[in-house]
Structures are given as C-alpha cells and as structure tokens.
XYZ file of C-alpha atoms in Angstrom:
287
model
C 80.830 53.710 135.714
C 80.194 50.461 137.324
C 76.872 49.303 139.046
C 74.296 46.799 139.898
C 70.347 47.216 140.385
C 68.049 44.190 140.722
C 64.125 44.426 141.014
C 61.438 41.242 141.501
C 57.841 41.056 141.037
C 55.439 38.043 141.581
C 51.723 37.307 141.349
C 50.127 34.086 141.396
C 50.757 33.496 137.854
C 54.536 34.157 137.632
C 57.752 35.333 139.239
C 60.279 37.668 137.616
C 63.667 38.565 138.625
C 65.564 40.917 136.703
C 69.183 42.376 137.226
C 71.099 44.942 135.658
C 74.943 45.074 135.699
C 77.076 48.067 134.307
C 80.473 48.058 133.556
C 82.574 50.928 131.728
C 82.731 51.436 128.015
C 83.200 54.138 125.491
C 79.984 53.550 123.935
C 76.693 52.288 125.328
C 75.980 48.375 124.343
C 72.873 46.573 125.874
C 72.820 42.750 125.977
C 69.627 41.098 127.304
C 69.702 37.227 128.538
C 66.566 35.671 129.715
C 63.743 33.278 128.132
C 63.251 33.220 124.423
C 59.723 34.500 125.113
C 60.836 37.833 125.599
C 62.963 38.217 122.575
C 60.541 40.291 121.083
C 60.826 42.913 123.490
C 65.018 43.459 123.254
C 64.228 46.313 120.968
C 62.326 48.165 123.214
C 64.516 47.368 126.599
C 67.133 48.900 124.955
C 65.567 51.853 123.759
C 63.661 52.205 127.321
C 67.381 51.678 129.226
C 68.741 54.241 126.565
C 67.091 56.958 128.739
C 69.181 55.813 131.884
C 72.783 55.266 130.760
C 74.641 56.801 127.487
C 77.938 55.026 127.912
C 78.880 51.388 129.388
C 78.275 47.659 128.664
C 75.066 47.015 130.199
C 73.882 43.039 130.853
C 70.519 42.499 131.506
C 69.210 39.208 133.082
C 65.860 38.322 133.213
C 64.517 35.026 135.189
C 61.010 33.782 134.999
C 58.974 31.353 136.748
C 55.540 30.296 136.325
C 52.934 28.971 138.550
C 50.125 27.903 136.428
C 51.543 24.766 134.731
C 51.378 26.233 131.231
C 54.401 24.851 130.694
C 54.737 21.901 128.126
C 56.574 18.818 128.479
C 58.172 17.753 124.971
C 59.512 14.096 124.303
C 61.446 13.738 120.830
C 59.891 9.994 120.222
C 61.665 9.735 116.758
C 65.185 11.031 118.280
C 64.456 8.430 121.063
C 63.622 5.206 118.766
C 67.242 6.566 116.845
C 69.169 6.972 120.228
C 67.785 3.834 121.587
C 68.507 1.660 118.094
C 72.291 3.067 118.286
C 72.786 2.325 121.896
C 71.510 -1.131 121.488
C 73.699 -1.999 118.140
C 76.589 -0.591 119.902
C 75.964 -3.093 123.294
C 75.573 -5.820 120.691
C 78.709 -5.191 119.089
C 80.404 -5.034 122.279
C 78.663 -8.169 123.966
C 77.329 -6.029 126.338
C 73.675 -6.940 127.868
C 70.830 -4.599 125.566
C 68.787 -2.874 128.093
C 65.085 -1.697 127.379
C 65.294 0.413 130.383
C 63.622 3.997 129.867
C 66.486 5.367 132.257
C 68.345 4.817 129.141
C 66.592 7.578 127.353
C 67.160 9.928 130.116
C 70.786 10.368 128.802
C 69.724 11.360 125.589
C 70.721 14.856 124.414
C 67.863 16.957 123.605
C 65.280 13.914 124.055
C 62.997 15.795 126.507
C 62.856 19.700 126.714
C 60.443 22.089 128.528
C 58.168 24.465 126.354
C 57.233 27.901 128.107
C 53.722 29.274 127.476
C 54.275 30.746 123.930
C 52.304 34.175 124.769
C 52.739 36.660 127.224
C 49.218 38.469 128.439
C 49.452 42.065 128.627
C 49.737 41.923 132.526
C 52.830 40.341 132.584
C 54.203 42.515 129.876
C 53.480 45.558 132.113
C 54.873 43.855 135.167
C 58.081 42.697 133.080
C 59.102 46.388 132.178
C 58.094 47.943 135.244
C 60.576 45.667 136.905
C 63.232 45.953 134.325
C 63.127 49.877 134.750
C 63.298 49.446 138.629
C 66.240 47.272 138.115
C 67.776 49.825 135.423
C 66.861 52.907 138.173
C 68.705 50.749 141.273
C 71.702 50.462 138.939
C 71.613 54.328 137.879
C 71.347 55.187 141.625
C 74.567 53.368 142.282
C 76.406 54.573 139.426
C 75.312 58.380 140.668
C 76.473 57.541 144.136
C 80.096 56.489 142.446
C 79.632 59.464 140.005
C 79.896 61.411 142.975
C 83.164 60.125 144.219
C 84.780 60.304 140.474
C 83.914 63.973 140.286
C 85.810 64.444 143.498
C 88.669 62.361 142.191
C 89.064 64.451 138.853
C 88.744 67.768 140.783
C 91.883 66.938 142.288
C 94.083 66.054 139.286
C 92.617 69.306 137.983
C 93.598 71.384 140.527
C 97.176 69.524 140.551
C 97.523 70.454 137.116
C 96.498 73.992 137.606
C 99.548 74.105 140.284
C 101.639 72.411 137.711
C 100.818 74.941 135.062
C 101.671 78.178 137.367
C 105.083 76.394 138.299
C 105.893 75.938 134.705
C 104.732 79.223 133.857
C 107.267 80.581 136.132
C 109.932 78.591 134.732
C 109.257 80.161 131.480
C 110.631 83.436 133.030
C 113.732 81.925 133.630
C 114.422 80.484 130.237
C 116.476 83.793 128.425
C 118.858 84.145 131.739
C 119.447 80.160 131.253
C 119.595 80.324 127.816
C 122.020 83.145 127.494
C 124.300 81.665 130.243
C 124.286 77.918 128.759
C 125.242 79.644 125.308
C 128.683 81.261 127.173
C 129.633 78.515 129.088
C 129.223 76.221 125.593
C 131.605 79.100 123.894
C 133.888 78.424 126.477
C 134.333 74.858 126.631
C 134.850 74.851 123.214
C 137.515 77.387 123.694
C 136.757 80.438 120.991
C 139.447 83.249 120.883
C 138.898 86.228 121.290
C 135.568 88.573 122.782
C 132.161 87.248 121.911
C 130.328 89.766 120.123
C 127.369 90.373 122.891
C 125.068 91.436 119.906
C 125.626 88.450 118.038
C 125.329 86.442 121.346
C 122.333 88.031 122.050
C 120.650 87.278 118.735
C 121.741 83.638 119.235
C 119.921 83.624 122.594
C 116.672 84.844 121.089
C 116.859 82.325 118.069
C 117.174 79.691 121.025
C 113.975 81.122 122.868
C 112.057 81.570 119.979
C 112.499 77.742 119.745
C 111.560 76.974 123.337
C 109.059 79.165 123.692
C 105.793 77.458 125.591
C 104.043 80.604 126.286
C 100.916 79.631 123.949
C 100.903 76.311 125.145
C 100.875 77.322 128.679
C 97.526 79.835 127.979
C 95.883 76.907 126.133
C 96.979 74.178 128.977
C 95.404 76.651 131.810
C 92.252 77.670 129.164
C 91.499 73.753 129.006
C 91.812 73.683 132.600
C 89.358 75.952 133.291
C 87.155 74.855 130.727
C 87.178 71.184 132.400
C 86.556 72.859 136.257
C 82.918 74.043 134.497
C 82.770 71.195 132.537
C 82.906 68.533 135.589
C 80.183 70.589 137.473
C 77.608 70.712 134.775
C 74.712 68.138 134.148
C 74.022 65.845 131.247
C 76.375 63.421 129.688
C 79.922 64.730 129.705
C 82.388 61.679 129.358
C 83.470 62.208 125.808
C 83.989 66.108 126.382
C 86.167 64.853 129.236
C 87.911 62.306 127.370
C 88.549 65.147 124.689
C 90.086 67.430 126.683
C 92.148 64.590 128.357
C 94.042 64.429 124.810
C 93.847 68.219 124.361
C 95.984 68.123 127.810
C 98.630 65.785 126.912
C 99.101 67.242 123.566
C 100.071 70.601 125.600
C 102.119 69.314 128.347
C 104.074 66.670 125.427
C 104.792 69.936 123.660
C 105.931 71.716 126.578
C 108.194 68.854 127.050
C 109.605 68.786 123.811
C 110.943 72.271 124.330
C 112.042 71.926 127.854
C 115.629 73.455 128.467
C 115.958 72.397 131.870
C 115.642 69.465 134.442
C 113.407 71.469 136.842
C 110.859 72.061 133.723
C 111.379 68.221 132.575
C 110.054 66.869 136.050
C 107.191 69.193 136.144
C 106.140 68.035 132.884
C 106.548 64.093 134.011
C 104.495 64.868 136.951
C 101.386 66.977 134.477
C 101.870 63.744 132.292
C 100.937 61.021 135.328
C 98.269 63.556 136.463
C 96.567 63.595 133.219
C 97.035 59.587 133.039
C 95.174 59.495 136.203
C 92.580 61.768 135.324
C 91.978 60.032 131.951
C 91.488 56.717 133.503
C 88.832 58.509 135.961
C 87.223 59.996 132.594
C 86.385 56.338 131.017
C 84.173 56.019 134.324
C 81.747 59.177 133.297
C 79.096 59.054 130.943
C-alpha cells in the first residue's frame, strides 16, 4: 500500500527532517537518501523499519542542518590553479582579455565544497533514530487506514465470486440435458437414417458429460473462497497468501471455462475472471 509519513526534531545544535514514502511492491526494499554522515546507520535503519513494513518500496529522505558552525569550507587550490591557467590560456588563444578576478573561480566545478562535521554525537544519533521511527510510524498509520479500505474492496470481490460460483454450480445440473439435446440435434442435422440406439446415445452423452464435468473445479473454487474470507479477517502479513489464492482462483475458473458447453456458463466465467483480476490488483496493496 502507498503511504507517507514525516517527522522533525530540533535542538540548539541541529535540525532533522525525515520523511518516509512507501509504494506498492511484492518484496520489501528500503532506500535511504540523506547526508553521507549517516551512511553508517543504513543497515540499522533497514532493520528497524522492517518491523513496520513487510512489503513495498520505501524511500527514506533525511535532511540535516547544523547550527553550531561545525561545517568546514574546503577550497581545492591545486584544481583552482589548473582551472585558472586553462582559462587564461584559452583567453589568450581566442584574443580575449585575461582576467585575474576571483569571480572566475566561482564558476569552476568542484572547486569549493562544504564538509559536514566528521562525527555524530550520541545525543544526535538517539534523536536521529527517534525521528526516523516517528516518520515510519506515521507512514504505517496511513497504510493501515488505506488497508481498511482495501479489505472492504477485497470482500466485495470475494462475495461476487461466491455468487458466481453458485450460479455456475446450478448450470452444471443442466449440462446432461443440454448435451443430450445437442447430441440428438447433431444426429438429425447429419441426417443419419434409422432410429438411433438410445443406449448408445446415452453412452456417448455420458462420455461428453465426463469430459465437461466441472464439479471438482467448483468445489475447489468454493473452498478457496471460504479460505480467503477467513484470511482477509486475520492479522499479520497476508499479502503473499492472498496473491497465491488469486492464482488458484484463476486456475479453477480457466479450467471451468475450457469445459464450458453453454454460452451462459461462458458468460459467468468471463465475469468471474474480471472479478479475480480486480481482486488481484488490490492484493498488490496488501503486506
């Protein structure tokens, strides 16, 4: 599920601003974006956030501002001299007026950079992780609220599939009569002379019924739907299980469709596949 959380902490020495953004994903992937000074904590950040999130792609953005003037301004003198010599040489070749202005150096790439303080105090480390966890909790709460909406939608799709499975099961009872009628009509259309042996016709119909029998598929379909009804009301990480059931539901419905002998049954199969596809899309939002 998608989500966003933000938290900030400030002291007389520093300001921390942390945001956590989560998007859908089958596996948990955590990316940390922030000052290099926090690079050593990335592994610990991932470990702590894995307690709040089981699936999805998480981007953790960290902004840090220090108030005690601990930043150091570094000027690359060797690179500046090479850059200035090169500029003056080019100016001479092009017939331009050479300049000794320091303004030229400000245009040179990587000549000046700001280096942050070389160490993190125990106090800042504590505040840093507290801020990260607050942002994570805020994001998790948004996902939880969204989860209630997703659960409601999943129940709607499952209820529809249950109704369709009942309709499909009722049609199964009409299969024998329909097949016998179609078989008789085919014989008449072929203009086969003489009376057809009823026993032979019954045997042929039985063979056709056996090939098109969907009773096992219906029973498995109903069992999967009952299991799903229990699963979506349970706690914990259930996203992968829900995704697995989506595959199983589609398998049974596809098999029923391949055995369909009536347009009415085919129509119910098409509706069921549409409901499963919508269900599957929502499942990607569940941890």
